Coordinates of C-alpha atoms and ligand atoms in Angstrom, one line a residue:
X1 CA 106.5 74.0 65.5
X2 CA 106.9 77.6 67.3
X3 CA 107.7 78.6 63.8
X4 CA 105.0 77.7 61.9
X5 CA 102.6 78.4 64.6
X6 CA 103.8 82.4 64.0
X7 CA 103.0 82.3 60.4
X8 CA 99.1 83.0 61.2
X9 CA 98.4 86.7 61.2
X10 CA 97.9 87.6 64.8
X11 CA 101.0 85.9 66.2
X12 CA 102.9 87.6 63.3
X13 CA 102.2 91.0 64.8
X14 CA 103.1 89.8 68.0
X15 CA 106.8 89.1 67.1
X16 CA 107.2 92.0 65.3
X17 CA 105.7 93.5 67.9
X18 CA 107.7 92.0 70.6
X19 CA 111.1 93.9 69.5
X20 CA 109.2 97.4 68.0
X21 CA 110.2 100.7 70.1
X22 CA 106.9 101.6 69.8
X23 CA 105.1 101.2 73.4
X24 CA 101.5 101.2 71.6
X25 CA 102.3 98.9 69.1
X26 CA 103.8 96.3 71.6
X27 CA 100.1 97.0 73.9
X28 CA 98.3 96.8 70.8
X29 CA 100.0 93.4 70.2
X30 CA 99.0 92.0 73.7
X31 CA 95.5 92.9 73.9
X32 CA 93.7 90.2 72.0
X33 CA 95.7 87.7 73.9
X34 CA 94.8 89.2 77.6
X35 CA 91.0 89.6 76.6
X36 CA 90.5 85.7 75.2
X37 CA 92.8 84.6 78.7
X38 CA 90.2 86.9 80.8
X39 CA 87.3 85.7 78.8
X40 CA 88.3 81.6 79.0
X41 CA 88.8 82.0 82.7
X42 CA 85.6 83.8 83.2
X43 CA 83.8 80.8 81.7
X44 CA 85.3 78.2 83.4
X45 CA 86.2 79.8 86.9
X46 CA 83.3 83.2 87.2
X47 CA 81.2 81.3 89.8
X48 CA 84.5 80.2 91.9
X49 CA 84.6 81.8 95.3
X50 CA 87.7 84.2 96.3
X51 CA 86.7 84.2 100.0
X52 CA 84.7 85.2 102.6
X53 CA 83.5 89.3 103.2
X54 CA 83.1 89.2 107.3
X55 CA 81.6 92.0 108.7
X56 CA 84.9 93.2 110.1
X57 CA 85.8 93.4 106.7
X58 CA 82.9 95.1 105.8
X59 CA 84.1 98.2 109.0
X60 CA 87.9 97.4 108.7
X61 CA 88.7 99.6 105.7
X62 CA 87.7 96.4 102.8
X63 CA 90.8 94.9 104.3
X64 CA 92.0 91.5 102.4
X65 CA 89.0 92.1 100.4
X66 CA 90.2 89.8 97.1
X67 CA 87.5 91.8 94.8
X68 CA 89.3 94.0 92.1
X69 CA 91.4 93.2 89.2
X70 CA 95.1 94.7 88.7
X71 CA 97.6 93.2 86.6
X72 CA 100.8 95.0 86.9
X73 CA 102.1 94.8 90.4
X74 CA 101.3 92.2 93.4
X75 CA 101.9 92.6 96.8
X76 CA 103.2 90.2 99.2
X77 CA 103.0 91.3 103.0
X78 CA 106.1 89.3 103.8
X79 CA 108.1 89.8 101.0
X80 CA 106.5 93.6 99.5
X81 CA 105.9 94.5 96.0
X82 CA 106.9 92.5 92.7
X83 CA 106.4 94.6 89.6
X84 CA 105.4 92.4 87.3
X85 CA 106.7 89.5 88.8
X86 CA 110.0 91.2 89.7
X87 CA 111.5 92.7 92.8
X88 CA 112.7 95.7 93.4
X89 CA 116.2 94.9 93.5
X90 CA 115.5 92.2 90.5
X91 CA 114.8 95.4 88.3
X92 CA 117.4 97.2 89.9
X93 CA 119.6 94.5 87.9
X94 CA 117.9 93.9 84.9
X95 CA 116.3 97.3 83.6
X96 CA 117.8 99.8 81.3
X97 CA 119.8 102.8 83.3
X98 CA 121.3 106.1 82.4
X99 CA 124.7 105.5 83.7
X100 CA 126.4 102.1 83.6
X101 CA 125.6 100.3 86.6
X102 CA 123.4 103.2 88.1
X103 CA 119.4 103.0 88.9
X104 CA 116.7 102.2 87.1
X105 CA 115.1 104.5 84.0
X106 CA 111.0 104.7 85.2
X107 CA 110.6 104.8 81.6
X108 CA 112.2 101.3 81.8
X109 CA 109.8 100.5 84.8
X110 CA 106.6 102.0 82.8
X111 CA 107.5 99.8 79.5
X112 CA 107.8 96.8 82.3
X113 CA 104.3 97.9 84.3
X114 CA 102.6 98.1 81.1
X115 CA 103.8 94.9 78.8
X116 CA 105.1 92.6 81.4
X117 CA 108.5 92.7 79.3
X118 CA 111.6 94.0 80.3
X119 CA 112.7 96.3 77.5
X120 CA 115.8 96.7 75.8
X121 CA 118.0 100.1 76.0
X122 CA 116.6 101.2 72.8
X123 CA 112.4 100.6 73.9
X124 CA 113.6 102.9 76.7
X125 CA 115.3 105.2 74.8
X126 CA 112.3 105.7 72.8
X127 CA 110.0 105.9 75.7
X128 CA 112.2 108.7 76.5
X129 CA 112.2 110.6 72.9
X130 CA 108.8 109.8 72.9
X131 CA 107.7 111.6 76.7
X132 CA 110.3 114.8 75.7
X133 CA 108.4 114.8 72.3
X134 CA 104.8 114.9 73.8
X135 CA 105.9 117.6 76.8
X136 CA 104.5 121.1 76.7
X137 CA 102.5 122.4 79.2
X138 CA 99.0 124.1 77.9
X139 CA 99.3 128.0 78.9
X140 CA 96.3 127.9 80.9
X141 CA 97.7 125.7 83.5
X142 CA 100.7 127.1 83.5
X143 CA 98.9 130.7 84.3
X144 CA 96.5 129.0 87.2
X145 CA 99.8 128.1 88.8
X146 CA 101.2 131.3 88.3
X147 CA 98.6 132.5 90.1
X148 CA 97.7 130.6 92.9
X149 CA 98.0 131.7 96.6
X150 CA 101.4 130.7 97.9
X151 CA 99.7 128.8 100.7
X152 CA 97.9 126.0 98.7
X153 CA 99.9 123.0 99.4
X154 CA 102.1 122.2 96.9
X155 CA 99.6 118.7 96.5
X156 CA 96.5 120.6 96.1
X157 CA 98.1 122.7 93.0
X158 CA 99.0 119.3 91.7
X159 CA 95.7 117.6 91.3
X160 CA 94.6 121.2 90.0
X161 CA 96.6 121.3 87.5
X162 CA 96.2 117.8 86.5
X163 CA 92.7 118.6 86.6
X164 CA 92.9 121.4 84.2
X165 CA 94.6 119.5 81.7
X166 CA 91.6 117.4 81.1
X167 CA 90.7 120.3 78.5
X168 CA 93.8 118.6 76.4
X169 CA 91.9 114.8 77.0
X170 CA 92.1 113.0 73.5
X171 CA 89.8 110.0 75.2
X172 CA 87.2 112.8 76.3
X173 CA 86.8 114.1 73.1
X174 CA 86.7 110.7 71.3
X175 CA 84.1 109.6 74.1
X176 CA 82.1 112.7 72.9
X177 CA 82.2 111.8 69.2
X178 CA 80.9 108.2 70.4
X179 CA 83.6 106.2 69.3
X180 CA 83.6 102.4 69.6
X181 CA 84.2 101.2 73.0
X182 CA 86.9 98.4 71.6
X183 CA 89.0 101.8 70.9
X184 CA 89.0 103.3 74.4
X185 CA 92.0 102.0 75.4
X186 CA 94.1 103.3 72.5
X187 CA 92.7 107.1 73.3
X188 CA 93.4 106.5 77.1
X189 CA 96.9 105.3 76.1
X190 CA 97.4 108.5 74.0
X191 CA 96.2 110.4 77.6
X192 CA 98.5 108.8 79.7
X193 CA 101.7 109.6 77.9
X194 CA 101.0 112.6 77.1
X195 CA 100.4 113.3 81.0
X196 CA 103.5 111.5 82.1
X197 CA 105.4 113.9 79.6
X198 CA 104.1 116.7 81.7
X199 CA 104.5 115.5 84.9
X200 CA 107.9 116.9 85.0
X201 CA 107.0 120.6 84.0
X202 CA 103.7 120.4 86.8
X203 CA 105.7 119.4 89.7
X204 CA 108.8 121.6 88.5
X205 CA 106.6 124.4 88.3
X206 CA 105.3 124.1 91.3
X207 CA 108.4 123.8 93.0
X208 CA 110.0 126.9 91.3
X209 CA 106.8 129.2 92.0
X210 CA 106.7 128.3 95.5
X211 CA 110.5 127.9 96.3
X212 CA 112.8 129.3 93.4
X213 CA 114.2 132.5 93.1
X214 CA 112.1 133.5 90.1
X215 CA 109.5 130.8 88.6
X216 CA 110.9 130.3 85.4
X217 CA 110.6 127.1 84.2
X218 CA 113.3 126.0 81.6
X219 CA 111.8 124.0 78.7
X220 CA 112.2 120.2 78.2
X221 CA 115.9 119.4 76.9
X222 CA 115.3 116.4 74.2
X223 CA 118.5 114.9 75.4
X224 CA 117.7 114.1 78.8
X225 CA 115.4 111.5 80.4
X226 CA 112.3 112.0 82.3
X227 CA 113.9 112.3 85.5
X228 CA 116.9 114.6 84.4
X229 CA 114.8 116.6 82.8
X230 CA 112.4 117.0 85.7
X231 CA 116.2 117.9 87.8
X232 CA 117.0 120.2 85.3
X233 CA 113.8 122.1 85.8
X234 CA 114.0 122.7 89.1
X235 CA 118.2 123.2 89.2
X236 CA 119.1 120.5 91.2
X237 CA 122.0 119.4 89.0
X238 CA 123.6 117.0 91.4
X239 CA 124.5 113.6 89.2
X240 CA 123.8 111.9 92.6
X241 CA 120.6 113.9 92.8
X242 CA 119.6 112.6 89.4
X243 CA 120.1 109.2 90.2
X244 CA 118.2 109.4 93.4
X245 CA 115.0 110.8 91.3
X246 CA 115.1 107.9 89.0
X247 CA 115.4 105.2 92.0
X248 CA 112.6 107.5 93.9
X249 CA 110.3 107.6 90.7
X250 CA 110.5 103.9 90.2
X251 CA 110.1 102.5 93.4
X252 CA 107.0 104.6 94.3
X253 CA 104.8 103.8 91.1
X254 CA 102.6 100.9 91.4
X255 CA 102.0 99.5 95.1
X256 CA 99.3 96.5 93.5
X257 CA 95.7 98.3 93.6
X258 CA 94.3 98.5 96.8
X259 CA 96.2 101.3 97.7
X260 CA 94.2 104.9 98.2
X261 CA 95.5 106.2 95.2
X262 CA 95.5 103.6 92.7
X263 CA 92.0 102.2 94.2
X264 CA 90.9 105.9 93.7
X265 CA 92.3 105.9 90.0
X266 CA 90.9 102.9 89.1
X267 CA 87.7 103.9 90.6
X268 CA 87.5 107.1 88.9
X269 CA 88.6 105.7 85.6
X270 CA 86.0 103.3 85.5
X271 CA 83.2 105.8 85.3
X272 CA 85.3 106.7 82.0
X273 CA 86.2 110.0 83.4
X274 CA 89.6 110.4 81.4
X275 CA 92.8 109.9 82.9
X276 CA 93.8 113.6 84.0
X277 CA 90.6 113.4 86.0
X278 CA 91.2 110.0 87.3
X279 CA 95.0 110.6 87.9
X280 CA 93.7 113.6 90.1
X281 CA 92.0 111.9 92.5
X282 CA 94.5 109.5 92.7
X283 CA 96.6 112.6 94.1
X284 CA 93.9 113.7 96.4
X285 CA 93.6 110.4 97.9
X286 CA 97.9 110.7 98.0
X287 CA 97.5 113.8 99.7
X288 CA 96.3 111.9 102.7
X289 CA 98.7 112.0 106.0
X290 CA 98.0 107.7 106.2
X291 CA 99.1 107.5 102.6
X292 CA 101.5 109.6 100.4
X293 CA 101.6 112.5 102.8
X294 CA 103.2 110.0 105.3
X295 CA 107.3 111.6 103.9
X296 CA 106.2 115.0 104.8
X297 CA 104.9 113.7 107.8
X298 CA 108.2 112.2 109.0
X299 CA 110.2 114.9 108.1
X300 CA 107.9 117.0 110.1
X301 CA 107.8 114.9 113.0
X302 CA 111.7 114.5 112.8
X303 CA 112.4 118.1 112.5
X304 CA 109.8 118.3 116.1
X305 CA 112.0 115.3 117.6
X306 CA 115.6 117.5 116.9
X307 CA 114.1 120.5 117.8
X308 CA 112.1 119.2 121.2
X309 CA 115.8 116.8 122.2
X310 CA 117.9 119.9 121.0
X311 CA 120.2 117.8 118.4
X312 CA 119.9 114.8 116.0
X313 CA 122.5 113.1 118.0
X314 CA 120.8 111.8 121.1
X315 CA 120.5 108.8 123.5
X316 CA 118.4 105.6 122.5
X317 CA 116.6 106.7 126.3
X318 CA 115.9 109.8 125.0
X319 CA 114.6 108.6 121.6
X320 CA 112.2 106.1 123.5
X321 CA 110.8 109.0 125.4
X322 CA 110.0 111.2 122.6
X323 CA 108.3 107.9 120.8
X324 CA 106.2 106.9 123.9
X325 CA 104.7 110.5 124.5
X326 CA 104.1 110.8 120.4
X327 CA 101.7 107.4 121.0
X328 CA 100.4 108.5 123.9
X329 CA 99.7 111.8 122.2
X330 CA 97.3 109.8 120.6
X331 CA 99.8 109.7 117.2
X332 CA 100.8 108.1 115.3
X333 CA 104.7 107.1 114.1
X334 CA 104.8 108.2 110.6
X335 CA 106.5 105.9 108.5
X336 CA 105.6 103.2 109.9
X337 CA 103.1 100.5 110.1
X338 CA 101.5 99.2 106.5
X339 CA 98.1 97.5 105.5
X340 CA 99.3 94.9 104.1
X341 CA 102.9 94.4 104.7
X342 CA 104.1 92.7 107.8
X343 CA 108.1 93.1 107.1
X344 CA 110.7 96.4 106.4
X345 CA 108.9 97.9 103.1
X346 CA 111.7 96.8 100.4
X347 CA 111.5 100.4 99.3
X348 CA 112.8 101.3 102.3
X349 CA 115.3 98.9 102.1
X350 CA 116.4 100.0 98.6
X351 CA 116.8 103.4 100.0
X352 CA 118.9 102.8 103.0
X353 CA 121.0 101.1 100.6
X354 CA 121.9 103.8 98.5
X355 CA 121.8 106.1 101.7
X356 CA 124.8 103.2 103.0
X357 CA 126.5 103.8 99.3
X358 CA 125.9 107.4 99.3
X359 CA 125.7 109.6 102.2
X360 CA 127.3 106.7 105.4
X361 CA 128.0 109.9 107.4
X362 CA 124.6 112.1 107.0
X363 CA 123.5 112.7 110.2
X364 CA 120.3 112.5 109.7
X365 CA 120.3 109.6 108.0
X366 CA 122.2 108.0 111.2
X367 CA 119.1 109.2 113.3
X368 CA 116.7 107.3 110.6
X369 CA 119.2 104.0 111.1
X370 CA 118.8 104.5 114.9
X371 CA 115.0 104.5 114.9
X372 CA 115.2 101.7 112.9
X373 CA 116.1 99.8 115.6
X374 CA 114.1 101.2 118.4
X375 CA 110.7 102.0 117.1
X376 CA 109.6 98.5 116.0
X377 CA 110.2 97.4 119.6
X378 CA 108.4 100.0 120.8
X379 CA 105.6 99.5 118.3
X380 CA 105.5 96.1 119.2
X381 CA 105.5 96.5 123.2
X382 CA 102.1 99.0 122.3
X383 CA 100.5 96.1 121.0
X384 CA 98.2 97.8 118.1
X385 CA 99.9 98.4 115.1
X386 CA 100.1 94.7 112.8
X387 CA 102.9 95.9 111.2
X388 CA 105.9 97.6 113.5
X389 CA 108.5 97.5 110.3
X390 CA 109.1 100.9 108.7
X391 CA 107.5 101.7 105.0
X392 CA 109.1 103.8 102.1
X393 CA 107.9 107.2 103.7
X394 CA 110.1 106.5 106.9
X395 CA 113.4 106.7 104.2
X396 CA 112.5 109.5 101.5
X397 CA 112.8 112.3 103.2
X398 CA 116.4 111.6 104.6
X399 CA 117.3 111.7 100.9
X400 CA 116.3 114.7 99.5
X401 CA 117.5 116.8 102.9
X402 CA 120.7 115.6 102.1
X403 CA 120.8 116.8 98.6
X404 CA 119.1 120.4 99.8
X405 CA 115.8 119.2 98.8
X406 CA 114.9 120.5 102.2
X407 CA 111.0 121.8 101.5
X408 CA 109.2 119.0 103.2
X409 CA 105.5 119.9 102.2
X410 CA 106.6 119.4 98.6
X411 CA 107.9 115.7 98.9
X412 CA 104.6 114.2 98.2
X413 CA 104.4 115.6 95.0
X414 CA 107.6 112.9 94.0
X415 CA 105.2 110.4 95.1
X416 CA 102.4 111.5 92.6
X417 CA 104.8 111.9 89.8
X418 CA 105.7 108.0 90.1
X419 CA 102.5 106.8 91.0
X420 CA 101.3 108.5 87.9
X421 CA 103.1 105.5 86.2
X422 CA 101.6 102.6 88.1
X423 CA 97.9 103.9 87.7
X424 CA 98.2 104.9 84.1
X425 CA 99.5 101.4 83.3
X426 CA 96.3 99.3 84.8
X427 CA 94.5 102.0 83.0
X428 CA 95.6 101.5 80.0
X429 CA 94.5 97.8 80.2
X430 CA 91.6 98.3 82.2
X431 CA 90.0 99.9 79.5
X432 CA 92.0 97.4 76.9
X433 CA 90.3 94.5 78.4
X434 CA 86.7 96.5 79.1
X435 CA 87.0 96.4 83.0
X436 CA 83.3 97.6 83.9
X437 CA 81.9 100.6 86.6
X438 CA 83.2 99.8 89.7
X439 CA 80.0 99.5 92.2
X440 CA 80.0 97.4 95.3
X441 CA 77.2 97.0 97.6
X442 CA 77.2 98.7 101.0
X443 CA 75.0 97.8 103.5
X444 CA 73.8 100.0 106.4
X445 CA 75.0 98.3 110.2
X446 CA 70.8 97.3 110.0
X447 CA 71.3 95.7 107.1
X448 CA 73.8 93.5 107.8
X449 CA 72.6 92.7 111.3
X450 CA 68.7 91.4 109.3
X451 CA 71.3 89.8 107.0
X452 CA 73.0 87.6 109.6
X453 CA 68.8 87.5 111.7
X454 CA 71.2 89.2 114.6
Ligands
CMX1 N1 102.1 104.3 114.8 C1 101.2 104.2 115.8 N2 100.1 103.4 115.7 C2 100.0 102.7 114.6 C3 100.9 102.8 113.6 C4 102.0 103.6 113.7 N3 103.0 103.8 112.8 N4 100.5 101.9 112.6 C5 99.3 101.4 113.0 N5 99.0 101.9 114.2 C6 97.8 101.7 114.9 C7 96.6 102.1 114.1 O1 96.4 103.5 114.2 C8 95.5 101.3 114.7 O2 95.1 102.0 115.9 P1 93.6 102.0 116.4 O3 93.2 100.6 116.6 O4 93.6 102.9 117.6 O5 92.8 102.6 115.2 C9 96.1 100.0 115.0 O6 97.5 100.3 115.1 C10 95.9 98.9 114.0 O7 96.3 99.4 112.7 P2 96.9 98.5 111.6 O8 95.8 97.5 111.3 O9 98.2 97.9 112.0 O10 97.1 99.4 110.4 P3 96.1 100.0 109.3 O11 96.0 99.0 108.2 O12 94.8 100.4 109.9 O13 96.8 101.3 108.8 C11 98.7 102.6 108.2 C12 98.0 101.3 108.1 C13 99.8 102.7 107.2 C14 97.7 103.7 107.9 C15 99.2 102.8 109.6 O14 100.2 101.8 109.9 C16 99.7 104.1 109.9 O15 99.0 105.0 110.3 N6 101.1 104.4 109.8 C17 101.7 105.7 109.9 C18 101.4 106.5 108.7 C19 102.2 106.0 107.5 O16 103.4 105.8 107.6 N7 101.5 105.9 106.3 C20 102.2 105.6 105.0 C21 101.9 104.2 104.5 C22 102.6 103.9 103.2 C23 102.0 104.7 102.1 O17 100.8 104.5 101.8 O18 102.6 105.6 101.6

């Protein structure tokens, strides 16, 4: 029955398109499929309530707010982030790696983010060929960072640079022309990958201008993957290193879309501003100290802790101290806390663990354990924060001190390379599906008090 219901055309590209290598083909596959689902659910379910908006709602920050559309990752507070449909440690098991046994490939994670399919070695591998293929940085961002300042954070020569590539934008260009509206997504897709190709040679730019001993950036080796190559880059040829980059660029990609950054992508993108221009203000919204900026953060406020209690060995006592006077400072314990999640961020969780496999003895990594078990007391005893469990920022930076990676106002830009994946891949369908300008309705604190005849 299966059989013979493939035999019509559309469901014939679908199988074929089911085991292609080719990530657009495989997208171009699913698209009529997700539009007639969206469409069928729109006319049966569009006047169905998703909840109340209260008016704490309206001043807490949108909180819970069930009012936008994302379909490659969900959050659960209790249980954290499922990528489509799978946890963390779920694709730690089932998606292609480099090394038998060793972490994920994001490539593997992007073909999974986009298609909902976990791909085969050889989807990944192409993925791969296919990013190395499309990598070459245009000259004239390559020159702006060559000449920037050496005090512009290494976040805000990010975003510049991803700005400036939107002279390269295929979608802008086809927008311009006045191409058909059904096509978007296909000129979008062609955007995206050739931004995540560059992602590499952006960040490891930056980090050789503003920390290697000469900037040169060595050229994109077809025979490594997007995370090697990114290594290679910057010289940190550690195999251990290498494997921590493609955990680290997996785990921070998609975080469902209410986020900062993917809210801000999304937003961005649906003014059809092309993805460089969407991706950087994704990155500005990153750059925040409550969001991505939170693992420079810790590191900053860890290197204050060692330096004010004169060693990273010290008394839980003395730990308490520090932690009291840092909330009564009016501060805030980077790392910790979450909007949504009420339990240990499973990033961390996935970090400690290869901390446990890797580096037992660091000793900063033994501090990191020991506020582990005294700040969520302490968080708790304060009474504020919803959430006294520690999120993926609290672990990072433990990992890349260890492996020399020691320039903590750079470790943001990790987190904008691997969200890059997560917003791209809602992107990509957003347009697909013709998602429409995003455009609530604010009210003024009048309005809404005549609203409710306060
Ligand atoms: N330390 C001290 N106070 C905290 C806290 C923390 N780690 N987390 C929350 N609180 C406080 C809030 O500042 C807020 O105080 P006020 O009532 O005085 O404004 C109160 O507890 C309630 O906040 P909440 O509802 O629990 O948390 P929010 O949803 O408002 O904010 C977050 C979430 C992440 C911004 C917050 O927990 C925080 O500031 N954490 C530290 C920064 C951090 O680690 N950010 C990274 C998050 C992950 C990421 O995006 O990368």
């Amino acid at each position: 029955m299966a059989l013979r219901r493939a035999a019509t055309p559309l469901l014939r590209t679908q199988t074929r398109a089911a085991s292609s290598t080719d990530l657009k083909e495989v997208v171009a596959a699913q698209i009529p499929g997700k539009i007639a689902e969206i469409k069928e659910f729109r006319k049966n379910h569009g006047g169905d309530s998703l909840g109340n908006v209260t008016v704490d709602m309206a001043y807490g920050g949108m909180r819970g707010i069930k009012a936008m559309v994302w379909e490659t990752s969900v959050l659960d507070a209790d249980e954290g982030i499922r990528f489509r449909g799978k946890t963390i440690p779920e694709c730690q098991d089932l998606l292609p790696s480099a090394i038998e046994g060793g972490e994920p490939l994001p490539e593997a994670l992007f073909w999974l983010l986009v298609t909902g399919e976990v791909p085969t070695a050889e989807q990944t591998q192409a993925l791969t060929n296919e990013w190395n293929q499309r990598a070459g940085l245009p000259s004239h961002v390559a020159e702006m960072l060559d000449n920037l300042p050496k005090d512009v954070h290494p976040m805000a020569q990010f975003s510049a640079a991803v700005t400036l590539m939107n002279s390269q934008s295929k979608f802008a260009k086809a927008y311009a022309q006045g191409v058909n509206k059904a096509t978007y997504w296909e000129y979008v897709y062609e955007d995206c990958m050739d931004c995540i190709a560059n992602l590499p040679s952006i960040a490891g730019k930056i980090f050789n201008n503003l920390y290697g001993k000469h900037g040169h950036l060595p050229a994109t080796d077809s025979g490594l993957d997007w995370s090697a190559n990114y290594c290679n880059m910057i010289g940190f040829n550690d195999p251990k290193f290498i494997e921590l980059m493609r955990l680290y660029f997996t785990i921070h990609t998609d975080h469902e879309g209410g986020n900062v950054s993917a809210h801000t992508s999304h937003l961005v993108g649906s003014a059809l501003s092309d993805p460089y221009l969407s991706l950087s203000a994704a990155l500005n919204g990153l750059a925040g100290p409550l969001h991505g900026l939170a693992n420079q953060e810790v590191l900053v406020w860890l290197t204050q802790l060692i330096a004010d209690l004169g060693s990273n060995e010290v008394s839980d006592e003395k730990l308490r101290d520090f932690i009291w006077n840092s909330l009564q400072g009016g501060r805030v314990v980077p790392g910790y806390g979450h909007a949504v999640l009420r339990k240990t961020d499973p990033r961390y969780t996935c970090q400690r663990e290869f901390a446990l496999k890797h580096l037992p003895d660091d000793k900063l990594f033994k501090l990191v354990s020991q506020l582990y078990k005294i700040v969520p007391d302490i968080l708790l005893e304060q009474g504020k924060a919803k959430n006294p469990w520690p999120n993926v920022d609290a672990h990072s930076g433990v990992l890349l001190q260890h492996y020399n990676m020691t320039q903590m106002e750079y470790y943001t830009v990790l987190f904008g390379v691997s969200r890059a994946l997560g917003c791209f891949s809602q992107m990509i369908w957003s347009r697909a599906v013709g998602l429409p300008l995003e455009r609530p309705k604010s009210m003024s604190t009048e309005g809404l008090k005549k609203f409710l005849k306060v």
